[in-house]
PDB file of C-alpha atoms in Angstrom:
ATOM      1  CA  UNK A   1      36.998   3.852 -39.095  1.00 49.00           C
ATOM      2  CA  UNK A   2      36.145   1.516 -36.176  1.00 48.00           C
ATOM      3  CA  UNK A   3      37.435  -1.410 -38.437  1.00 47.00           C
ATOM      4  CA  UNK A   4      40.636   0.395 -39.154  1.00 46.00           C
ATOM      5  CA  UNK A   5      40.751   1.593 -35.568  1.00 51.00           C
ATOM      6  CA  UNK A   6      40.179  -2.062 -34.289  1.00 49.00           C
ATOM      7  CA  UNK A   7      37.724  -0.819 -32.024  1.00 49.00           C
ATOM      8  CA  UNK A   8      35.167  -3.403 -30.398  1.00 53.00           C
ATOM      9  CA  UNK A   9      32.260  -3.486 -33.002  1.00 64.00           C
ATOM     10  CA  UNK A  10      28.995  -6.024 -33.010  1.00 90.00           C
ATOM     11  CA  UNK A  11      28.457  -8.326 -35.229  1.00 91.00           C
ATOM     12  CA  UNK A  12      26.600  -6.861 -37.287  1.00 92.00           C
ATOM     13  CA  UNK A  13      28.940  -3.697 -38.180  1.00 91.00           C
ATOM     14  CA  UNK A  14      31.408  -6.391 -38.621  1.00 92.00           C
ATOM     15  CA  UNK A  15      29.628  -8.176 -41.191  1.00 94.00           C
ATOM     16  CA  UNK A  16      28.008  -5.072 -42.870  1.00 93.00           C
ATOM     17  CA  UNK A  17      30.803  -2.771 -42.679  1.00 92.00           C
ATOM     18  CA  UNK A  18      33.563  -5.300 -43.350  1.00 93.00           C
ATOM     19  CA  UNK A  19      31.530  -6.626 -46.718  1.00 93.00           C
ATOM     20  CA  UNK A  20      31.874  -3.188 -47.763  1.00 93.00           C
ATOM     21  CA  UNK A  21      35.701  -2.549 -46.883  1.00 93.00           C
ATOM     22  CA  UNK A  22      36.107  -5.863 -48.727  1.00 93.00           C
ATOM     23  CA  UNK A  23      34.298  -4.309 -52.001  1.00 90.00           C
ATOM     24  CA  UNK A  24      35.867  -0.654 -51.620  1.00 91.00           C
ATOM     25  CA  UNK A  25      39.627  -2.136 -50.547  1.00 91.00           C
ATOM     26  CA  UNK A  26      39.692  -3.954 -53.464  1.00 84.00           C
ATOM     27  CA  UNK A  27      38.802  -1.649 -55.962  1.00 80.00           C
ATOM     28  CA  UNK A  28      41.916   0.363 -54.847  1.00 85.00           C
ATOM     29  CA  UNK A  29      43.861  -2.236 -55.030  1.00 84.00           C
ATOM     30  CA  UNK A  30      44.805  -1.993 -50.838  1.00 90.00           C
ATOM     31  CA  UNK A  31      45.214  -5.904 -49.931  1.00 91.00           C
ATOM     32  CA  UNK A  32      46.254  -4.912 -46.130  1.00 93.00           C
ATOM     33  CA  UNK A  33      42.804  -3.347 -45.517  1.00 93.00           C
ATOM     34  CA  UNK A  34      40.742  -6.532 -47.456  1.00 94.00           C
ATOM     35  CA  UNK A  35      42.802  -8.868 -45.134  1.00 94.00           C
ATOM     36  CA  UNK A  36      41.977  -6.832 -41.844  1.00 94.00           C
ATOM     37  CA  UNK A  37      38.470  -6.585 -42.933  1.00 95.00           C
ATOM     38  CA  UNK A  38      38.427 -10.378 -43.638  1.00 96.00           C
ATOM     39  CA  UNK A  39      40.430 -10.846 -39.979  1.00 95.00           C
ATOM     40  CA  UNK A  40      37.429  -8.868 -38.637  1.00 94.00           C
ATOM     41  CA  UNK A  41      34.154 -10.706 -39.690  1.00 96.00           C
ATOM     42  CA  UNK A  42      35.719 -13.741 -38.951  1.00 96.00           C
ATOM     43  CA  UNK A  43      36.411 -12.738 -35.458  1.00 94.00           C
ATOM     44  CA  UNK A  44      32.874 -12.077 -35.349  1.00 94.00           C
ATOM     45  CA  UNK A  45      31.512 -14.929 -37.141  1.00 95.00           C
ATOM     46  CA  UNK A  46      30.984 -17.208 -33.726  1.00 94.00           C
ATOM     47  CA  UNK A  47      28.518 -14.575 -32.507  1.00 94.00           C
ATOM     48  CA  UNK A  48      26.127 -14.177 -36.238  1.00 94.00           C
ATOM     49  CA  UNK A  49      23.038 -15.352 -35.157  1.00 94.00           C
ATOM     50  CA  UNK A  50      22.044 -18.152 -38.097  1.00 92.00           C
ATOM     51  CA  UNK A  51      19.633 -16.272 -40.416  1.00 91.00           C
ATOM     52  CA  UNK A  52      22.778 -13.902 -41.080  1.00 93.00           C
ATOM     53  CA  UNK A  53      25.247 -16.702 -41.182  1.00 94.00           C
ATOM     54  CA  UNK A  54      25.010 -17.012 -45.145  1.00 93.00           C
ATOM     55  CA  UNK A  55      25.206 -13.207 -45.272  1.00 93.00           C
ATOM     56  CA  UNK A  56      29.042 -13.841 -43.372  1.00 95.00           C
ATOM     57  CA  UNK A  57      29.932 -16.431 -44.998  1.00 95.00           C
ATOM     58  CA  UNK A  58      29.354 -14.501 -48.446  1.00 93.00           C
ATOM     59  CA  UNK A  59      31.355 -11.840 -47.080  1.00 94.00           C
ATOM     60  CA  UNK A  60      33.764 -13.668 -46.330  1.00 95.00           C
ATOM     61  CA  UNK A  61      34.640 -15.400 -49.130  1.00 93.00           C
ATOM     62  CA  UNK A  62      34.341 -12.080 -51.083  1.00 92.00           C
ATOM     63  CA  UNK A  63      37.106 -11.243 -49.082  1.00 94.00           C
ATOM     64  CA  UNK A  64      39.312 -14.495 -49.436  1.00 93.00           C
ATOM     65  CA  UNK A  65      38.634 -14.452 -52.917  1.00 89.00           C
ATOM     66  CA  UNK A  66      39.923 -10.885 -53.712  1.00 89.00           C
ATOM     67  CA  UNK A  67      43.009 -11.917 -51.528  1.00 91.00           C
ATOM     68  CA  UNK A  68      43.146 -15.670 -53.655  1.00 86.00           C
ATOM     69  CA  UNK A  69      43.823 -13.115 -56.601  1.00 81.00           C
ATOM     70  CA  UNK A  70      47.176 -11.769 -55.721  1.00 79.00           C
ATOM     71  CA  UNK A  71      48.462 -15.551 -54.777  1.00 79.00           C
ATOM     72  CA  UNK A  72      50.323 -17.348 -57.145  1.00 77.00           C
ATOM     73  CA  UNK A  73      50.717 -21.092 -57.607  1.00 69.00           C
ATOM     74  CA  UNK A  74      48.959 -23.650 -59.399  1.00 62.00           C
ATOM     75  CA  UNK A  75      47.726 -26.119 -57.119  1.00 63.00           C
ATOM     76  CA  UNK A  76      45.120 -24.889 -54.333  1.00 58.00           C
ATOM     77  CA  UNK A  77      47.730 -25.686 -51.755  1.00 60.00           C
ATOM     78  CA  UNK A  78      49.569 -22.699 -52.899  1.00 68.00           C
ATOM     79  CA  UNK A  79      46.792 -20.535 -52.928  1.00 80.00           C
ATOM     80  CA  UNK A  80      45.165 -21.523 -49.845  1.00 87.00           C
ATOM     81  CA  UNK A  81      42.940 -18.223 -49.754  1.00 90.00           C
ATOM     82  CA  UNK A  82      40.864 -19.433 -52.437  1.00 89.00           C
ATOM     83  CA  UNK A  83      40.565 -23.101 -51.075  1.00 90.00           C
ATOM     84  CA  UNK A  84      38.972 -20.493 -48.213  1.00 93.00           C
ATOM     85  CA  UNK A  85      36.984 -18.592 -50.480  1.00 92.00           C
ATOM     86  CA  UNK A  86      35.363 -22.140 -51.715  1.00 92.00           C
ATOM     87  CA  UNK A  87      34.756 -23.370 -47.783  1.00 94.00           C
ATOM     88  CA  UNK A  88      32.412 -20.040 -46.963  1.00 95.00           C
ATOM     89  CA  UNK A  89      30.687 -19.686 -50.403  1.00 93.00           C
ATOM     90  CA  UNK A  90      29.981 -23.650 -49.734  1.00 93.00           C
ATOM     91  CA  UNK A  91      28.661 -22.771 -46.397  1.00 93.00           C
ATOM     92  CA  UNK A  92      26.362 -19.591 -47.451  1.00 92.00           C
ATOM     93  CA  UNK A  93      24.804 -21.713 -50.300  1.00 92.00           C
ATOM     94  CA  UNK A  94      23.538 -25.191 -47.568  1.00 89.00           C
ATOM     95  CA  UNK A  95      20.727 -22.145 -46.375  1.00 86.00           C
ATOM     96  CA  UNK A  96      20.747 -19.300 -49.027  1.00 84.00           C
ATOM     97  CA  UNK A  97      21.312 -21.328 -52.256  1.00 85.00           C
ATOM     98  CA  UNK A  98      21.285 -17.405 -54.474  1.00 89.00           C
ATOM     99  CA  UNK A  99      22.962 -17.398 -58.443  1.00 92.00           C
ATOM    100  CA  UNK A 100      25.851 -14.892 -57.680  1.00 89.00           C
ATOM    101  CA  UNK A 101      27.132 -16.752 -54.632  1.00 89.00           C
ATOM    102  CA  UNK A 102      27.405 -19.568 -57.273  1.00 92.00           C
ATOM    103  CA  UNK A 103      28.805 -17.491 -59.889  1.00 93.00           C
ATOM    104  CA  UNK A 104      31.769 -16.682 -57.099  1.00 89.00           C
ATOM    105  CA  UNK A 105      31.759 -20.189 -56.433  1.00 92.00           C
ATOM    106  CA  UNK A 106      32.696 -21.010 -60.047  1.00 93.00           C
ATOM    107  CA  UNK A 107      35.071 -18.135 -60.174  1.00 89.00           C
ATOM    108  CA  UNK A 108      36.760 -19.727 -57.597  1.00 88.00           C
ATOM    109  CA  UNK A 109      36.563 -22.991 -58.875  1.00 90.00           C
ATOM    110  CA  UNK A 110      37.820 -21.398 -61.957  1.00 89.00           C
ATOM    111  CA  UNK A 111      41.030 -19.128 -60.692  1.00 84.00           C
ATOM    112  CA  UNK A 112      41.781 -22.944 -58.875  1.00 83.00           C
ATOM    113  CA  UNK A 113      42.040 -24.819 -62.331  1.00 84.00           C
ATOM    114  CA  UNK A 114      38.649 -26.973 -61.338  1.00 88.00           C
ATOM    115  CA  UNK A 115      37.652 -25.894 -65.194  1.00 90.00           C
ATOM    116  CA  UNK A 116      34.861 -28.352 -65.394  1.00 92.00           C
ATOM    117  CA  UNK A 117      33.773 -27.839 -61.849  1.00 93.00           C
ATOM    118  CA  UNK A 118      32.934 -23.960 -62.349  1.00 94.00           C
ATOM    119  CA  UNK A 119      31.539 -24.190 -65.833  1.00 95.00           C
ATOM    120  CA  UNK A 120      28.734 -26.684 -63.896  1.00 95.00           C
ATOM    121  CA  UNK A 121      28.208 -23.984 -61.783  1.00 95.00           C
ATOM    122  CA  UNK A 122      27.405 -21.500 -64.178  1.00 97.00           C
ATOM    123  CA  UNK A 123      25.617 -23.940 -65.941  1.00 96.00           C
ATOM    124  CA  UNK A 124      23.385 -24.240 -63.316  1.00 95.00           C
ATOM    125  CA  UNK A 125      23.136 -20.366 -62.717  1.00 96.00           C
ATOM    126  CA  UNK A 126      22.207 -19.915 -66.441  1.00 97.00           C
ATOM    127  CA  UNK A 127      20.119 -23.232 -66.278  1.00 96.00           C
ATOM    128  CA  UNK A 128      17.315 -20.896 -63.510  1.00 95.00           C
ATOM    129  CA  UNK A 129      18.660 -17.207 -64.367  1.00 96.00           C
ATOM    130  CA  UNK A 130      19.434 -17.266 -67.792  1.00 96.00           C
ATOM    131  CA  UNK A 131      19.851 -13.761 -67.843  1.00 96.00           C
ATOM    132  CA  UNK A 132      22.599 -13.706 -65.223  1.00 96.00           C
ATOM    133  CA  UNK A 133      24.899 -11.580 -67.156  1.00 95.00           C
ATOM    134  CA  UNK A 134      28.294 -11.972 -65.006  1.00 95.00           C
ATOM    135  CA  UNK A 135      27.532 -15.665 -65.278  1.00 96.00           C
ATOM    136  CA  UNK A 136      27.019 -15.521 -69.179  1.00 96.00           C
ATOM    137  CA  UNK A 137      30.679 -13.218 -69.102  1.00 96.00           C
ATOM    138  CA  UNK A 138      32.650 -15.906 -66.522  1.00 95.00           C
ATOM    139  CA  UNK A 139      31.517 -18.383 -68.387  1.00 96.00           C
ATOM    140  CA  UNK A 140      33.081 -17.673 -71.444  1.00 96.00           C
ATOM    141  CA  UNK A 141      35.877 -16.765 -70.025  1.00 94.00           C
ATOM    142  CA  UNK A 142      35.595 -20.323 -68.654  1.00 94.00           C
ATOM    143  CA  UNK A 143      35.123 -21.636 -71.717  1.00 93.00           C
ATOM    144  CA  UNK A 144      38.386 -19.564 -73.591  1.00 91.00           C
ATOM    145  CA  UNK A 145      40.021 -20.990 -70.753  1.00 88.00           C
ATOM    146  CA  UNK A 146      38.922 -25.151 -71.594  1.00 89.00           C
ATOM    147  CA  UNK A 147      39.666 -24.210 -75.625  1.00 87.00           C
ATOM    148  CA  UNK A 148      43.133 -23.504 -74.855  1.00 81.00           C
ATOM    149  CA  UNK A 149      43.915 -26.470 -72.124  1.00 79.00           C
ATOM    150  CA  UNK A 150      42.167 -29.447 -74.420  1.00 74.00           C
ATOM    151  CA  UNK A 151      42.432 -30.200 -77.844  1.00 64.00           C
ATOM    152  CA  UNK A 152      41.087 -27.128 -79.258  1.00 67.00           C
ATOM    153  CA  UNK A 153      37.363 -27.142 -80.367  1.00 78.00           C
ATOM    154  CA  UNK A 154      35.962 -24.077 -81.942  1.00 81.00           C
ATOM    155  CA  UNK A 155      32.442 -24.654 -80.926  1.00 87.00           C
ATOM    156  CA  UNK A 156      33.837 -23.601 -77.205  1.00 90.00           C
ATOM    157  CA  UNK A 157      34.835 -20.233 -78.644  1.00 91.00           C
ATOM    158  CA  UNK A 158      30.876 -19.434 -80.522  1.00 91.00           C
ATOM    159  CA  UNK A 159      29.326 -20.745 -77.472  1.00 94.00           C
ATOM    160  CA  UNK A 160      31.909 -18.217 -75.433  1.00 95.00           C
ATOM    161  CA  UNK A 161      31.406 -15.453 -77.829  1.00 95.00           C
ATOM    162  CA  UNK A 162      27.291 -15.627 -77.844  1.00 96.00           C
ATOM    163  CA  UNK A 163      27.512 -15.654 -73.864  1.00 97.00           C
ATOM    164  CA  UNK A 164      29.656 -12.222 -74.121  1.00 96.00           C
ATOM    165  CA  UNK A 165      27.527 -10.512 -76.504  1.00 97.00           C
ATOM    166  CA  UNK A 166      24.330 -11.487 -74.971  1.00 97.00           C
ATOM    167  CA  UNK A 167      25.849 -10.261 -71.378  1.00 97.00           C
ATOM    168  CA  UNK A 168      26.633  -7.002 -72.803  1.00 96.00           C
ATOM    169  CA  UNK A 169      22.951  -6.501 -73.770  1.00 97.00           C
ATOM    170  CA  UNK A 170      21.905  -7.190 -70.675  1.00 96.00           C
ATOM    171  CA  UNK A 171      24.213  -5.018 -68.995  1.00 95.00           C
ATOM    172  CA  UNK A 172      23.635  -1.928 -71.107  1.00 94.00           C
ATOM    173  CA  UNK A 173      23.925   1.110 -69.185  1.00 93.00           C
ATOM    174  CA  UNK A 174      26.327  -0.191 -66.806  1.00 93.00           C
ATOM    175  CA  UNK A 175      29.275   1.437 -67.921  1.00 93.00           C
ATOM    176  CA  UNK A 176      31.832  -1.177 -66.009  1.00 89.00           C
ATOM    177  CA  UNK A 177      30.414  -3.863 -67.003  1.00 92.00           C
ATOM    178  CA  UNK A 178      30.034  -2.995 -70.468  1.00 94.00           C
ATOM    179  CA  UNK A 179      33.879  -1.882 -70.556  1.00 93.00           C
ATOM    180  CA  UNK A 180      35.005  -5.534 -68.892  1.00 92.00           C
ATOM    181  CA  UNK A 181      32.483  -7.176 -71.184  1.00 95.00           C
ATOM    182  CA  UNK A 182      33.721  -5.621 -74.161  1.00 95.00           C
ATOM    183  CA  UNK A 183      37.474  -6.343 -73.844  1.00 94.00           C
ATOM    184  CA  UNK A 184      36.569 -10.136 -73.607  1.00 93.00           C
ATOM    185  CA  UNK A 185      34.564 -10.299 -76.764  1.00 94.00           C
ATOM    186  CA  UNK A 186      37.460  -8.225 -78.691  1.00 94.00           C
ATOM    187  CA  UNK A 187      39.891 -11.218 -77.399  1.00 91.00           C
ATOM    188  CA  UNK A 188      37.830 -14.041 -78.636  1.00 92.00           C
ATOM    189  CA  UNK A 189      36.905 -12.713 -81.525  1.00 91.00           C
ATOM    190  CA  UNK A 190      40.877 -11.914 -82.473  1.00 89.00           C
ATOM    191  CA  UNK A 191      41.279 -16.025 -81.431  1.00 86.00           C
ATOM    192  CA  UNK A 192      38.251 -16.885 -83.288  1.00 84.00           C
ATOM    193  CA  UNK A 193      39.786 -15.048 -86.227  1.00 84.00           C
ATOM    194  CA  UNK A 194      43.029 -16.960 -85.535  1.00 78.00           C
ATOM    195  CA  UNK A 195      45.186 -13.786 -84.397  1.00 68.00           C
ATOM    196  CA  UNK A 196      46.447 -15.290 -81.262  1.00 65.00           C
ATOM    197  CA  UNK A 197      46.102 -12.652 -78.611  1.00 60.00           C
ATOM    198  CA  UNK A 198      47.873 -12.641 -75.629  1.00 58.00           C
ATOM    199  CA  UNK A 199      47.304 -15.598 -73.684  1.00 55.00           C
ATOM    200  CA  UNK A 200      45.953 -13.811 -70.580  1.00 51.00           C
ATOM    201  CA  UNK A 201      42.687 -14.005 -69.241  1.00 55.00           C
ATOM    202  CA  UNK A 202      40.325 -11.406 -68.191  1.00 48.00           C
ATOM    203  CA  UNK A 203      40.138 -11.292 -64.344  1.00 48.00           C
ATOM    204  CA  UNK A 204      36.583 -12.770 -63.309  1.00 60.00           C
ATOM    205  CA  UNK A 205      34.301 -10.628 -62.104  1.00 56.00           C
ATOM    206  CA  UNK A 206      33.327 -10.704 -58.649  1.00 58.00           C
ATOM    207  CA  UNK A 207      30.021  -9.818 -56.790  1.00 58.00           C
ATOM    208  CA  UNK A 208      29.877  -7.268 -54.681  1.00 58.00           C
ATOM    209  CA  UNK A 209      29.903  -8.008 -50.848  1.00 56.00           C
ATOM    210  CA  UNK A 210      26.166  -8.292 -49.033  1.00 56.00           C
ATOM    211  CA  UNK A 211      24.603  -6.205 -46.377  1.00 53.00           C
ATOM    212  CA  UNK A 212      22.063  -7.034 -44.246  1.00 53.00           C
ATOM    213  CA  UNK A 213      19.908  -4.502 -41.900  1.00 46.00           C
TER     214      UNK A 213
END
């Protein structure tokens, strides 16, 4: 409520209680209360001692990445909240160098075009944490995404297709996952099969925001 409120809060609330805002705000769709949330923690960010910098800086870019999603444009000039969302995750990960703040890197990277750039990242997720399911599931999205900008090559679309069905193994029981996981393995395997599905890609999935005692 404080956040809402605009009351004074410490640093800490801000960081803790706006991650959280970011995470619930988006999953009702409510853009005004990410953006205020985001508008907080940054206010606060000059005052997070430096252990719990990365912690803000993950936050934040939770934040400008959920907001990078309703911008439109091509370039990253016209979607300057995810050129944002690429400055803080590059800032958590100089001290706190942890897989999903990659894997939001890449999405990033991704929702900005930099196709090659984010499937590195994941690369180098999988490379250490090769159980990483959202980075097995963004990646082939990734990869759908390179087989329809280049010459098409179906060996992107097995390699996409094996990451999505080894993802939803590992993410048995979580019912969310499992749902989002299963939509983009029924859409590769239609292009596989050479039904031409709608040319839309399943949003990337996003880590939730971090929390610190």
């Amino acid at each position: 409520r404080a956040l809402i409120r605009k009351d004074p809060v410490s640093w800490r609330s801000a960081v803790n209680a706006g991650g959280q805002l970011i995470e619930a705000a988006q999953g009702i769709g409510r853009r005004a209360l990410i953006l205020k949330a985001v508008q907080l923690i940054e206010s606060a960010l000059p005052d997070v001692p430096e252990p719990f910098k990365p912690l803000a800086h993950y936050n934040l870019a939770n934040g400008y990445l959920a907001l990078g999603q309703g911008e439109r444009g091509k370039g990253p000039a016209t979607r300057p909240s995810l050129s944002a969302a690429i400055t803080h995750l590059d800032e958590a990960l100089t001290t706190a160098p942890e897989p999903n703040m990659r894997v939001n890197l890449a999405n990033a990277l991704s929702t900005q075009g930099r196709v090659v750039e984010a499937l590195d990242e994941y690369n180098d997720v999988l490379t250490n944490h090769p159980d990483h399911h959202e980075a097995l599931a963004n990646r082939a999205v990734v990869l759908e995404k390179a087989f329809q900008l280049v010459q098409p090559h179906q060996g992107l679309l097995e390699v996409a297709v094996s990451d999505v069905r080894r993802a939803l193994e590992l993410a048995a029981g979580d019912a969310v996952r499992e749902e989002q996981y299963s939509g983009i393995l029924r859409r590769l395997e239609q292009t596989v099969a050479g039904e031409n599905p709608k040319r839309t890609h399943h949003p990337l999935m996003r880590n939730g925001s971090g929390q610190r005692d």
